[in-house]
Amino acid sequence: MVNISELPLLLQPHQGDRVLQPLWNYLLVRHLPLISSPFFPVLIASSCYFIFSIPFAALDLLGEKVPLFYQYKIQPGRRPTVGMMVKSLMTALYNHIFFVLPSVIISMFILPTPILPQDAPTLYEVFIDGLAILLLFDTQYYIWHFLHHKHPQLYRWIHSVHHEYIAPFSWSTEHLSPSELITVGLWSNQDPILLKCHPLTAWFVTVFSIWMSVEDHIGYDLPWSLNHLVPFGLLGGAPAHDMHHQKPSSNFAPFFSHWDIIFGTAVALKKKDYTKVL
């Protein structure tokens, strides 16, 4: 572990290919106890889930009062109620208090203390390593997801919680059973270590993946969402995942579309006419 008293001597100056070095130096000097804590990744993930979900929850509650957005609602006949939102939020809170936090505490006594590097990652490393993390997670979850839909007992006891609602909404992103949340959390934390990625890269990926997960569940096919901005249909986005909730034997991948295309589980959402405001 970097000794905080030695940081002024150890910190690296800004280099041409390390534009993130000032940020990394700042984190090491000002927030070392926080970023070196095993609870920090959980704090990032949970806070991002909460912050990213709020605008879309407000949009669902306003409904037709905001026609600019509501015209893109995938299932306009199914709107989440306040009770549904509170239930999903309480489920996520319960899982974090009684399962995630104890798991982190136990891991503190099992796993070695991570060593924070002195150098920041380059932007190239952030992109390549971040993409590798996302692709690995996408593969892991596709296999897990497929098996839990094909095995009746796995689906009933573990994954059915997430399918309580046919029309997903932002808070339902973490409407999961404890087993599913722990599995996803394990991959999210161990994949960057397995791939030997920089901690800063892992944190960037956490923020980005939480955003993609929430965006998958918002129930709106917004024309400026990532699945429309990324070319060639590489991302499934909200249309693919919404279709999965309507037709659970389809679209098993969480982010990308290649595994569903390769194995024939891709089902496209029927296009709607957005020229008329509902």
C-alpha atoms as an extended CHARMM CRD file, in Angstrom:
* protein
*
       278  EXT
         1         1  MET       CA              0.0000000000        0.0000000000        0.0000000000  PROA      1               0.0000000000
         2         2  VAL       CA              1.2650000000        3.4970000000       -0.7900000000  PROA      2               0.0000000000
         3         3  ASN       CA              2.3340000000        5.3180000000        2.3640000000  PROA      3               0.0000000000
         4         4  ILE       CA              0.5100000000        8.6340000000        2.5060000000  PROA      4               0.0000000000
         5         5  SER       CA              3.4820000000       10.3520000000        4.1500000000  PROA      5               0.0000000000
         6         6  GLU       CA              5.6270000000        9.4670000000        1.1520000000  PROA      6               0.0000000000
         7         7  LEU       CA              3.1410000000       10.5910000000       -1.4790000000  PROA      7               0.0000000000
         8         8  PRO       CA              4.7890000000       13.9640000000       -2.2950000000  PROA      8               0.0000000000
         9         9  LEU       CA              7.9650000000       12.0460000000       -3.2150000000  PROA      9               0.0000000000
        10        10  LEU       CA              6.2320000000        9.2370000000       -5.0550000000  PROA      10              0.0000000000
        11        11  LEU       CA              3.6570000000       11.0660000000       -7.1460000000  PROA      11              0.0000000000
        12        12  GLN       CA              4.4050000000       11.1980000000      -10.8220000000  PROA      12              0.0000000000
        13        13  PRO       CA              4.2390000000       14.4440000000      -12.7960000000  PROA      13              0.0000000000
        14        14  HSD       CA              1.8230000000       14.8330000000      -15.6860000000  PROA      14              0.0000000000
        15        15  GLN       CA              3.1700000000       13.0270000000      -18.7470000000  PROA      15              0.0000000000
        16        16  GLY       CA              2.0620000000       13.4210000000      -22.3440000000  PROA      16              0.0000000000
        17        17  ASP       CA              0.3620000000       10.0290000000      -22.5710000000  PROA      17              0.0000000000
        18        18  ARG       CA             -1.0750000000       10.1300000000      -19.0430000000  PROA      18              0.0000000000
        19        19  VAL       CA             -3.6150000000       12.9430000000      -19.0300000000  PROA      19              0.0000000000
        20        20  LEU       CA             -5.3040000000       11.2860000000      -16.0550000000  PROA      20              0.0000000000
        21        21  GLN       CA             -2.1960000000       11.5990000000      -13.8680000000  PROA      21              0.0000000000
        22        22  PRO       CA             -3.2970000000       14.8610000000      -12.1670000000  PROA      22              0.0000000000
        23        23  LEU       CA             -6.6210000000       13.2580000000      -11.2610000000  PROA      23              0.0000000000
        24        24  TRP       CA             -4.8800000000       10.1420000000       -9.9500000000  PROA      24              0.0000000000
        25        25  ASN       CA             -2.4050000000       12.2500000000       -7.9360000000  PROA      25              0.0000000000
        26        26  TYR       CA             -5.2960000000       14.1980000000       -6.4400000000  PROA      26              0.0000000000
        27        27  LEU       CA             -7.0790000000       10.9990000000       -5.4030000000  PROA      27              0.0000000000
        28        28  LEU       CA             -3.9290000000        9.5730000000       -3.8470000000  PROA      28              0.0000000000
        29        29  VAL       CA             -3.1600000000       12.7470000000       -1.8910000000  PROA      29              0.0000000000
        30        30  ARG       CA             -6.6480000000       13.8360000000       -0.8700000000  PROA      30              0.0000000000
        31        31  HSD       CA             -8.6890000000       10.6370000000       -0.7100000000  PROA      31              0.0000000000
        32        32  LEU       CA             -6.3160000000        7.7130000000       -0.1640000000  PROA      32              0.0000000000
        33        33  PRO       CA             -8.2410000000        6.2200000000        2.8090000000  PROA      33              0.0000000000
        34        34  LEU       CA            -11.4620000000        6.3430000000        0.7680000000  PROA      34              0.0000000000
        35        35  ILE       CA            -10.2160000000        4.9150000000       -2.5340000000  PROA      35              0.0000000000
        36        36  SER       CA             -8.1990000000        2.1950000000       -0.7970000000  PROA      36              0.0000000000
        37        37  SER       CA            -11.2470000000        1.0150000000        1.1500000000  PROA      37              0.0000000000
        38        38  PRO       CA            -12.9050000000       -2.2270000000       -0.0330000000  PROA      38              0.0000000000
        39        39  PHE       CA            -16.2340000000       -0.4290000000        0.3940000000  PROA      39              0.0000000000
        40        40  PHE       CA            -15.3520000000        2.1720000000       -2.2600000000  PROA      40              0.0000000000
        41        41  PRO       CA            -16.4990000000        0.1070000000       -5.3000000000  PROA      41              0.0000000000
        42        42  VAL       CA            -19.8040000000       -0.5990000000       -3.5340000000  PROA      42              0.0000000000
        43        43  LEU       CA            -20.2080000000        3.1160000000       -2.8270000000  PROA      43              0.0000000000
        44        44  ILE       CA            -19.6160000000        3.9470000000       -6.5010000000  PROA      44              0.0000000000
        45        45  ALA       CA            -22.0550000000        1.3270000000       -7.7810000000  PROA      45              0.0000000000
        46        46  SER       CA            -24.8750000000        2.0320000000       -5.3280000000  PROA      46              0.0000000000
        47        47  SER       CA            -24.6490000000        5.8200000000       -5.6140000000  PROA      47              0.0000000000
        48        48  CYS       CA            -24.5960000000        5.6540000000       -9.4250000000  PROA      48              0.0000000000
        49        49  TYR       CA            -27.6370000000        3.3620000000       -9.4320000000  PROA      49              0.0000000000
        50        50  PHE       CA            -29.4940000000        5.8450000000       -7.2490000000  PROA      50              0.0000000000
        51        51  ILE       CA            -28.4280000000        9.0010000000       -9.1140000000  PROA      51              0.0000000000
        52        52  PHE       CA            -28.9560000000        7.5900000000      -12.6130000000  PROA      52              0.0000000000
        53        53  SER       CA            -32.4050000000        6.1850000000      -11.7590000000  PROA      53              0.0000000000
        54        54  ILE       CA            -33.9390000000        9.3600000000      -10.3190000000  PROA      54              0.0000000000
        55        55  PRO       CA            -34.5050000000       11.2900000000      -13.6030000000  PROA      55              0.0000000000
        56        56  PHE       CA            -36.2070000000        8.3420000000      -15.2670000000  PROA      56              0.0000000000
        57        57  ALA       CA            -38.3360000000        7.6590000000      -12.1900000000  PROA      57              0.0000000000
        58        58  ALA       CA            -39.5080000000       11.2740000000      -12.3340000000  PROA      58              0.0000000000
        59        59  LEU       CA            -40.2080000000       10.8370000000      -16.0460000000  PROA      59              0.0000000000
        60        60  ASP       CA            -42.3380000000        7.7650000000      -15.3500000000  PROA      60              0.0000000000
        61        61  LEU       CA            -44.3290000000        9.6170000000      -12.6960000000  PROA      61              0.0000000000
        62        62  LEU       CA            -44.9550000000       12.5980000000      -14.9800000000  PROA      62              0.0000000000
        63        63  GLY       CA            -45.9460000000       10.3590000000      -17.9060000000  PROA      63              0.0000000000
        64        64  GLU       CA            -47.9500000000       12.0960000000      -20.6140000000  PROA      64              0.0000000000
        65        65  LYS       CA            -47.1970000000       15.4890000000      -19.0560000000  PROA      65              0.0000000000
        66        66  VAL       CA            -43.7900000000       15.2820000000      -20.7500000000  PROA      66              0.0000000000
        67        67  PRO       CA            -44.7300000000       14.2380000000      -24.3150000000  PROA      67              0.0000000000
        68        68  LEU       CA            -41.2460000000       15.0040000000      -25.6480000000  PROA      68              0.0000000000
        69        69  PHE       CA            -39.9880000000       11.9280000000      -23.7840000000  PROA      69              0.0000000000
        70        70  TYR       CA            -43.1450000000        9.9050000000      -23.2510000000  PROA      70              0.0000000000
        71        71  GLN       CA            -43.6140000000        9.3920000000      -26.9740000000  PROA      71              0.0000000000
        72        72  TYR       CA            -40.6390000000        6.9970000000      -26.7880000000  PROA      72              0.0000000000
        73        73  LYS       CA            -42.1870000000        4.8410000000      -24.0510000000  PROA      73              0.0000000000
        74        74  ILE       CA            -41.8700000000        1.2200000000      -25.2030000000  PROA      74              0.0000000000
        75        75  GLN       CA            -44.9000000000       -0.0790000000      -23.2990000000  PROA      75              0.0000000000
        76        76  PRO       CA            -47.0840000000        2.9970000000      -22.7510000000  PROA      76              0.0000000000
        77        77  GLY       CA            -49.8890000000        0.8390000000      -21.3800000000  PROA      77              0.0000000000
        78        78  ARG       CA            -47.7120000000       -0.2670000000      -18.4630000000  PROA      78              0.0000000000
        79        79  ARG       CA            -46.4560000000        2.4570000000      -16.1490000000  PROA      79              0.0000000000
        80        80  PRO       CA            -44.7100000000        1.7820000000      -12.8410000000  PROA      80              0.0000000000
        81        81  THR       CA            -46.4990000000        2.9640000000       -9.7270000000  PROA      81              0.0000000000
        82        82  VAL       CA            -44.9010000000        4.6050000000       -6.7160000000  PROA      82              0.0000000000
        83        83  GLY       CA            -45.4080000000        1.3520000000       -4.8470000000  PROA      83              0.0000000000
        84        84  MET       CA            -43.5030000000       -0.6130000000       -7.4750000000  PROA      84              0.0000000000
        85        85  MET       CA            -40.6530000000        1.8880000000       -7.3740000000  PROA      85              0.0000000000
        86        86  VAL       CA            -40.4540000000        1.8070000000       -3.5760000000  PROA      86              0.0000000000
        87        87  LYS       CA            -40.4900000000       -2.0040000000       -3.5720000000  PROA      87              0.0000000000
        88        88  SER       CA            -37.5690000000       -2.1870000000       -6.0280000000  PROA      88              0.0000000000
        89        89  LEU       CA            -35.6110000000        0.4380000000       -4.1160000000  PROA      89              0.0000000000
        90        90  MET       CA            -36.2100000000       -1.3480000000       -0.8060000000  PROA      90              0.0000000000
        91        91  THR       CA            -35.1690000000       -4.6660000000       -2.3850000000  PROA      91              0.0000000000
        92        92  ALA       CA            -31.8840000000       -3.1360000000       -3.5020000000  PROA      92              0.0000000000
        93        93  LEU       CA            -31.3450000000       -1.5420000000       -0.0730000000  PROA      93              0.0000000000
        94        94  TYR       CA            -32.1270000000       -4.8070000000        1.7400000000  PROA      94              0.0000000000
        95        95  ASN       CA            -29.7200000000       -6.7740000000       -0.4510000000  PROA      95              0.0000000000
        96        96  HSD       CA            -26.9070000000       -4.2840000000        0.0970000000  PROA      96              0.0000000000
        97        97  ILE       CA            -27.3260000000       -4.1380000000        3.8760000000  PROA      97              0.0000000000
        98        98  PHE       CA            -27.7500000000       -7.8440000000        4.5650000000  PROA      98              0.0000000000
        99        99  PHE       CA            -25.7050000000       -9.4480000000        1.7810000000  PROA      99              0.0000000000
       100       100  VAL       CA            -23.3350000000       -7.0660000000       -0.0480000000  PROA      100             0.0000000000
       101       101  LEU       CA            -21.8450000000       -5.3200000000        2.9900000000  PROA      101             0.0000000000
       102       102  PRO       CA            -21.2580000000       -8.5760000000        4.9340000000  PROA      102             0.0000000000
       103       103  SER       CA            -19.6170000000      -10.0570000000        1.8030000000  PROA      103             0.0000000000
       104       104  VAL       CA            -17.2400000000       -7.0860000000        1.6100000000  PROA      104             0.0000000000
       105       105  ILE       CA            -16.3850000000       -7.4200000000        5.3100000000  PROA      105             0.0000000000
       106       106  ILE       CA            -15.6400000000      -11.1200000000        4.9050000000  PROA      106             0.0000000000
       107       107  SER       CA            -13.4850000000      -10.4330000000        1.8310000000  PROA      107             0.0000000000
       108       108  MET       CA            -11.3520000000       -8.0390000000        3.9140000000  PROA      108             0.0000000000
       109       109  PHE       CA            -10.1080000000      -11.0310000000        5.9090000000  PROA      109             0.0000000000
       110       110  ILE       CA             -9.6300000000      -13.3020000000        2.8850000000  PROA      110             0.0000000000
       111       111  LEU       CA             -8.2670000000      -11.1890000000        0.0550000000  PROA      111             0.0000000000
       112       112  PRO       CA             -4.9060000000       -9.3800000000        0.2130000000  PROA      112             0.0000000000
       113       113  THR       CA             -4.8520000000       -5.6120000000        0.6070000000  PROA      113             0.0000000000
       114       114  PRO       CA             -4.7310000000       -4.0580000000       -2.8770000000  PROA      114             0.0000000000
       115       115  ILE       CA             -1.6770000000       -2.0060000000       -3.8070000000  PROA      115             0.0000000000
       116       116  LEU       CA             -2.4630000000        1.2530000000       -5.5440000000  PROA      116             0.0000000000
       117       117  PRO       CA             -0.0500000000        2.0580000000       -8.4080000000  PROA      117             0.0000000000
       118       118  GLN       CA              1.7210000000        5.3840000000       -8.6220000000  PROA      118             0.0000000000
       119       119  ASP       CA              1.0350000000        5.8980000000      -12.3290000000  PROA      119             0.0000000000
       120       120  ALA       CA             -2.3730000000        6.6680000000      -13.7740000000  PROA      120             0.0000000000
       121       121  PRO       CA             -3.5720000000        4.6310000000      -16.7500000000  PROA      121             0.0000000000
       122       122  THR       CA             -3.3000000000        6.0920000000      -20.2170000000  PROA      122             0.0000000000
       123       123  LEU       CA             -6.5100000000        6.8540000000      -22.0940000000  PROA      123             0.0000000000
       124       124  TYR       CA             -5.6870000000        3.9630000000      -24.4160000000  PROA      124             0.0000000000
       125       125  GLU       CA             -5.4200000000        1.6040000000      -21.4360000000  PROA      125             0.0000000000
       126       126  VAL       CA             -8.7100000000        2.8640000000      -20.0310000000  PROA      126             0.0000000000
       127       127  PHE       CA            -10.4710000000        2.1940000000      -23.3410000000  PROA      127             0.0000000000
       128       128  ILE       CA             -8.8950000000       -1.1910000000      -24.1520000000  PROA      128             0.0000000000
       129       129  ASP       CA             -8.9700000000       -2.5630000000      -20.6090000000  PROA      129             0.0000000000
       130       130  GLY       CA            -12.4320000000       -1.1510000000      -20.0070000000  PROA      130             0.0000000000
       131       131  LEU       CA            -13.7320000000       -2.7900000000      -23.1780000000  PROA      131             0.0000000000
       132       132  ALA       CA            -12.1480000000       -6.0860000000      -22.1150000000  PROA      132             0.0000000000
       133       133  ILE       CA            -13.9150000000       -5.9070000000      -18.7290000000  PROA      133             0.0000000000
       134       134  LEU       CA            -17.2720000000       -5.2280000000      -20.3690000000  PROA      134             0.0000000000
       135       135  LEU       CA            -16.8490000000       -8.0250000000      -22.9190000000  PROA      135             0.0000000000
       136       136  LEU       CA            -15.8360000000      -10.5420000000      -20.2490000000  PROA      136             0.0000000000
       137       137  PHE       CA            -18.7560000000       -9.5830000000      -18.0140000000  PROA      137             0.0000000000
       138       138  ASP       CA            -21.1250000000       -9.7050000000      -20.9800000000  PROA      138             0.0000000000
       139       139  THR       CA            -20.0040000000      -13.2710000000      -21.7360000000  PROA      139             0.0000000000
       140       140  GLN       CA            -20.2740000000      -14.3940000000      -18.1270000000  PROA      140             0.0000000000
       141       141  TYR       CA            -23.7480000000      -12.9600000000      -17.6910000000  PROA      141             0.0000000000
       142       142  TYR       CA            -25.0080000000      -14.2890000000      -21.0210000000  PROA      142             0.0000000000
       143       143  ILE       CA            -24.1080000000      -17.8410000000      -19.9550000000  PROA      143             0.0000000000
       144       144  TRP       CA            -25.5060000000      -17.3550000000      -16.4320000000  PROA      144             0.0000000000
       145       145  HSD       CA            -28.6590000000      -15.6980000000      -17.7300000000  PROA      145             0.0000000000
       146       146  PHE       CA            -29.2890000000      -18.3570000000      -20.3780000000  PROA      146             0.0000000000
       147       147  LEU       CA            -28.8830000000      -21.1940000000      -17.8570000000  PROA      147             0.0000000000
       148       148  HSD       CA            -31.2050000000      -19.5460000000      -15.3350000000  PROA      148             0.0000000000
       149       149  HSD       CA            -33.9340000000      -19.2570000000      -17.9270000000  PROA      149             0.0000000000
       150       150  LYS       CA            -33.5140000000      -22.8340000000      -19.1490000000  PROA      150             0.0000000000
       151       151  HSD       CA            -33.3880000000      -24.4590000000      -15.6970000000  PROA      151             0.0000000000
       152       152  PRO       CA            -36.8030000000      -24.1360000000      -13.9820000000  PROA      152             0.0000000000
       153       153  GLN       CA            -35.4610000000      -24.3310000000      -10.4260000000  PROA      153             0.0000000000
       154       154  LEU       CA            -32.6820000000      -21.8050000000      -11.0190000000  PROA      154             0.0000000000
       155       155  TYR       CA            -35.2060000000      -19.4560000000      -12.5570000000  PROA      155             0.0000000000
       156       156  ARG       CA            -37.7570000000      -19.9250000000       -9.7980000000  PROA      156             0.0000000000
       157       157  TRP       CA            -35.4290000000      -19.4940000000       -6.8290000000  PROA      157             0.0000000000
       158       158  ILE       CA            -32.9030000000      -17.0070000000       -8.2010000000  PROA      158             0.0000000000
       159       159  HSD       CA            -33.7870000000      -15.0970000000      -11.3580000000  PROA      159             0.0000000000
       160       160  SER       CA            -37.5850000000      -14.8400000000      -11.2550000000  PROA      160             0.0000000000
       161       161  VAL       CA            -37.3350000000      -11.8940000000       -8.8520000000  PROA      161             0.0000000000
       162       162  HSD       CA            -36.0280000000       -9.7200000000      -11.6590000000  PROA      162             0.0000000000
       163       163  HSD       CA            -38.9390000000      -10.7030000000      -13.8990000000  PROA      163             0.0000000000
       164       164  GLU       CA            -41.6400000000       -9.6020000000      -11.4900000000  PROA      164             0.0000000000
       165       165  TYR       CA            -42.4410000000       -6.7500000000      -13.8710000000  PROA      165             0.0000000000
       166       166  ILE       CA            -43.1120000000       -7.2230000000      -17.5980000000  PROA      166             0.0000000000
       167       167  ALA       CA            -42.2940000000       -3.5750000000      -18.2730000000  PROA      167             0.0000000000
       168       168  PRO       CA            -38.9330000000       -2.6700000000      -16.6960000000  PROA      168             0.0000000000
       169       169  PHE       CA            -38.2690000000        0.7440000000      -15.1760000000  PROA      169             0.0000000000
       170       170  SER       CA            -35.1310000000        2.4170000000      -13.8390000000  PROA      170             0.0000000000
       171       171  TRP       CA            -35.4370000000        1.2960000000      -10.2020000000  PROA      171             0.0000000000
       172       172  SER       CA            -35.9780000000       -2.3060000000      -11.3330000000  PROA      172             0.0000000000
       173       173  THR       CA            -32.3510000000       -2.4320000000      -12.5040000000  PROA      173             0.0000000000
       174       174  GLU       CA            -31.3880000000       -3.8640000000       -9.1060000000  PROA      174             0.0000000000
       175       175  HSD       CA            -34.6510000000       -5.6150000000       -8.3630000000  PROA      175             0.0000000000
       176       176  LEU       CA            -32.6980000000       -8.8380000000       -7.9130000000  PROA      176             0.0000000000
       177       177  SER       CA            -32.4630000000      -11.8190000000       -5.6330000000  PROA      177             0.0000000000
       178       178  PRO       CA            -29.4850000000      -11.7490000000       -3.2390000000  PROA      178             0.0000000000
       179       179  SER       CA            -27.8390000000      -14.6080000000       -5.1530000000  PROA      179             0.0000000000
       180       180  GLU       CA            -28.0010000000      -12.7660000000       -8.4630000000  PROA      180             0.0000000000
       181       181  LEU       CA            -26.7170000000       -9.5090000000       -6.9730000000  PROA      181             0.0000000000
       182       182  ILE       CA            -23.8050000000      -11.2570000000       -5.2500000000  PROA      182             0.0000000000
       183       183  THR       CA            -22.8930000000      -13.0890000000       -8.4710000000  PROA      183             0.0000000000
       184       184  VAL       CA            -22.9670000000       -9.9140000000      -10.5440000000  PROA      184             0.0000000000
       185       185  GLY       CA            -21.0130000000       -8.0660000000       -7.8570000000  PROA      185             0.0000000000
       186       186  LEU       CA            -18.3760000000      -10.8070000000       -7.7380000000  PROA      186             0.0000000000
       187       187  TRP       CA            -17.7570000000      -10.5880000000      -11.4800000000  PROA      187             0.0000000000
       188       188  SER       CA            -17.7460000000       -6.7840000000      -11.4030000000  PROA      188             0.0000000000
       189       189  ASN       CA            -15.0680000000       -6.7190000000       -8.7200000000  PROA      189             0.0000000000
       190       190  GLN       CA            -12.9430000000       -9.6960000000       -9.7530000000  PROA      190             0.0000000000
       191       191  ASP       CA            -12.8770000000       -9.2600000000      -13.5540000000  PROA      191             0.0000000000
       192       192  PRO       CA            -10.6780000000       -6.1020000000      -13.3930000000  PROA      192             0.0000000000
       193       193  ILE       CA             -8.3220000000       -7.9440000000      -11.0360000000  PROA      193             0.0000000000
       194       194  LEU       CA             -8.2390000000      -10.9830000000      -13.3160000000  PROA      194             0.0000000000
       195       195  LEU       CA             -7.4360000000       -8.7560000000      -16.3030000000  PROA      195             0.0000000000
       196       196  LYS       CA             -4.8910000000       -6.7590000000      -14.2380000000  PROA      196             0.0000000000
       197       197  CYS       CA             -6.5840000000       -3.4420000000      -14.9150000000  PROA      197             0.0000000000
       198       198  HSD       CA             -5.7760000000       -0.1690000000      -13.1860000000  PROA      198             0.0000000000
       199       199  PRO       CA             -8.1630000000        0.6770000000      -10.2910000000  PROA      199             0.0000000000
       200       200  LEU       CA             -9.1110000000        3.9450000000      -11.9890000000  PROA      200             0.0000000000
       201       201  THR       CA            -10.1030000000        2.0200000000      -15.1050000000  PROA      201             0.0000000000
       202       202  ALA       CA            -12.2140000000       -0.3400000000      -12.9970000000  PROA      202             0.0000000000
       203       203  TRP       CA            -14.0140000000        2.6010000000      -11.3770000000  PROA      203             0.0000000000
       204       204  PHE       CA            -14.6920000000        4.2280000000      -14.7390000000  PROA      204             0.0000000000
       205       205  VAL       CA            -16.1200000000        0.9340000000      -15.9920000000  PROA      205             0.0000000000
       206       206  THR       CA            -18.2910000000        0.6300000000      -12.8820000000  PROA      206             0.0000000000
       207       207  VAL       CA            -19.8600000000        4.0300000000      -13.5320000000  PROA      207             0.0000000000
       208       208  PHE       CA            -20.3060000000        3.3040000000      -17.2400000000  PROA      208             0.0000000000
       209       209  SER       CA            -21.7330000000       -0.1820000000      -16.7250000000  PROA      209             0.0000000000
       210       210  ILE       CA            -24.2210000000        1.0570000000      -14.1130000000  PROA      210             0.0000000000
       211       211  TRP       CA            -25.3560000000        3.7050000000      -16.5750000000  PROA      211             0.0000000000
       212       212  MET       CA            -25.8050000000        1.0820000000      -19.3130000000  PROA      212             0.0000000000
       213       213  SER       CA            -27.6920000000       -1.1840000000      -16.9030000000  PROA      213             0.0000000000
       214       214  VAL       CA            -30.0710000000        1.5770000000      -15.8590000000  PROA      214             0.0000000000
       215       215  GLU       CA            -30.5000000000        2.6680000000      -19.4730000000  PROA      215             0.0000000000
       216       216  ASP       CA            -31.3920000000       -0.9290000000      -20.3910000000  PROA      216             0.0000000000
       217       217  HSD       CA            -34.2290000000       -0.8450000000      -17.8690000000  PROA      217             0.0000000000
       218       218  ILE       CA            -35.7160000000        2.6260000000      -18.3650000000  PROA      218             0.0000000000
       219       219  GLY       CA            -38.4580000000        1.4130000000      -20.7050000000  PROA      219             0.0000000000
       220       220  TYR       CA            -37.8570000000        4.2010000000      -23.2200000000  PROA      220             0.0000000000
       221       221  ASP       CA            -36.3210000000        3.8170000000      -26.6680000000  PROA      221             0.0000000000
       222       222  LEU       CA            -34.7350000000        7.2530000000      -26.6270000000  PROA      222             0.0000000000
       223       223  PRO       CA            -33.0630000000        8.1900000000      -29.9380000000  PROA      223             0.0000000000
       224       224  TRP       CA            -30.0080000000        9.5640000000      -28.1010000000  PROA      224             0.0000000000
       225       225  SER       CA            -29.4150000000        6.4750000000      -25.9430000000  PROA      225             0.0000000000
       226       226  LEU       CA            -26.1810000000        4.5020000000      -26.2890000000  PROA      226             0.0000000000
       227       227  ASN       CA            -27.6770000000        1.7180000000      -28.4060000000  PROA      227             0.0000000000
       228       228  HSD       CA            -28.4990000000        4.3300000000      -31.0560000000  PROA      228             0.0000000000
       229       229  LEU       CA            -25.2190000000        6.2450000000      -30.7290000000  PROA      229             0.0000000000
       230       230  VAL       CA            -23.0070000000        3.1400000000      -31.0240000000  PROA      230             0.0000000000
       231       231  PRO       CA            -23.1310000000        1.9580000000      -34.6750000000  PROA      231             0.0000000000
       232       232  PHE       CA            -23.9050000000       -1.4280000000      -36.2570000000  PROA      232             0.0000000000
       233       233  GLY       CA            -26.3430000000       -2.4740000000      -33.5240000000  PROA      233             0.0000000000
       234       234  LEU       CA            -23.4990000000       -3.5100000000      -31.2220000000  PROA      234             0.0000000000
       235       235  LEU       CA            -25.4840000000       -2.6110000000      -28.1060000000  PROA      235             0.0000000000
       236       236  GLY       CA            -28.9280000000       -3.9800000000      -27.3230000000  PROA      236             0.0000000000
       237       237  GLY       CA            -30.0610000000       -1.1940000000      -25.0140000000  PROA      237             0.0000000000
       238       238  ALA       CA            -33.5630000000       -0.6630000000      -23.6610000000  PROA      238             0.0000000000
       239       239  PRO       CA            -35.3570000000       -2.1300000000      -26.7350000000  PROA      239             0.0000000000
       240       240  ALA       CA            -33.5470000000       -5.4710000000      -26.4030000000  PROA      240             0.0000000000
       241       241  HSD       CA            -33.9650000000       -5.7730000000      -22.6440000000  PROA      241             0.0000000000
       242       242  ASP       CA            -37.5610000000       -4.6220000000      -22.7200000000  PROA      242             0.0000000000
       243       243  MET       CA            -38.2010000000       -7.3350000000      -25.3000000000  PROA      243             0.0000000000
       244       244  HSD       CA            -36.5120000000       -9.8250000000      -22.9600000000  PROA      244             0.0000000000
       245       245  HSD       CA            -39.0380000000       -8.9820000000      -20.2330000000  PROA      245             0.0000000000
       246       246  GLN       CA            -41.8660000000       -9.4300000000      -22.7370000000  PROA      246             0.0000000000
       247       247  LYS       CA            -40.3450000000      -12.5790000000      -24.2680000000  PROA      247             0.0000000000
       248       248  PRO       CA            -37.9790000000      -14.0720000000      -21.6470000000  PROA      248             0.0000000000
       249       249  SER       CA            -36.4620000000      -16.6210000000      -24.0610000000  PROA      249             0.0000000000
       250       250  SER       CA            -34.7150000000      -13.8240000000      -25.9670000000  PROA      250             0.0000000000
       251       251  ASN       CA            -31.9430000000      -11.2230000000      -25.6080000000  PROA      251             0.0000000000
       252       252  PHE       CA            -29.9400000000      -12.7000000000      -22.7200000000  PROA      252             0.0000000000
       253       253  ALA       CA            -26.8450000000      -10.4780000000      -23.0170000000  PROA      253             0.0000000000
       254       254  PRO       CA            -26.7600000000       -7.4560000000      -20.6820000000  PROA      254             0.0000000000
       255       255  PHE       CA            -24.9330000000       -4.9970000000      -22.9470000000  PROA      255             0.0000000000
       256       256  PHE       CA            -23.7220000000       -6.2060000000      -26.3330000000  PROA      256             0.0000000000
       257       257  SER       CA            -25.6880000000       -8.0470000000      -29.0030000000  PROA      257             0.0000000000
       258       258  HSD       CA            -23.1180000000      -10.4290000000      -30.5310000000  PROA      258             0.0000000000
       259       259  TRP       CA            -23.8130000000      -13.4940000000      -28.3480000000  PROA      259             0.0000000000
       260       260  ASP       CA            -27.5580000000      -13.2600000000      -28.9170000000  PROA      260             0.0000000000
       261       261  ILE       CA            -26.9710000000      -12.9760000000      -32.6690000000  PROA      261             0.0000000000
       262       262  ILE       CA            -24.4850000000      -15.8770000000      -32.7230000000  PROA      262             0.0000000000
       263       263  PHE       CA            -26.7280000000      -18.2350000000      -30.7240000000  PROA      263             0.0000000000
       264       264  GLY       CA            -29.9930000000      -17.1450000000      -32.3210000000  PROA      264             0.0000000000
       265       265  THR       CA            -31.5360000000      -15.6350000000      -29.1910000000  PROA      265             0.0000000000
       266       266  ALA       CA            -31.7420000000      -12.0830000000      -30.5420000000  PROA      266             0.0000000000
       267       267  VAL       CA            -35.2810000000      -10.7610000000      -30.9910000000  PROA      267             0.0000000000
       268       268  ALA       CA            -35.7670000000       -7.2200000000      -32.2250000000  PROA      268             0.0000000000
       269       269  LEU       CA            -38.3450000000       -4.9290000000      -30.7020000000  PROA      269             0.0000000000
       270       270  LYS       CA            -41.0520000000       -3.9900000000      -33.1560000000  PROA      270             0.0000000000
       271       271  LYS       CA            -40.3800000000       -0.4520000000      -34.3620000000  PROA      271             0.0000000000
       272       272  LYS       CA            -42.8730000000        2.1820000000      -33.3770000000  PROA      272             0.0000000000
       273       273  ASP       CA            -43.8760000000        5.3390000000      -35.1910000000  PROA      273             0.0000000000
       274       274  TYR       CA            -42.3750000000        8.1980000000      -33.2150000000  PROA      274             0.0000000000
       275       275  THR       CA            -43.6160000000       10.9040000000      -35.5480000000  PROA      275             0.0000000000
       276       276  LYS       CA            -46.7440000000       11.3470000000      -33.4530000000  PROA      276             0.0000000000
       277       277  VAL       CA            -46.6190000000       12.4920000000      -29.8650000000  PROA      277             0.0000000000
       278       278  LEU       CA            -48.7330000000       10.2650000000      -27.6400000000  PROA      278             0.0000000000
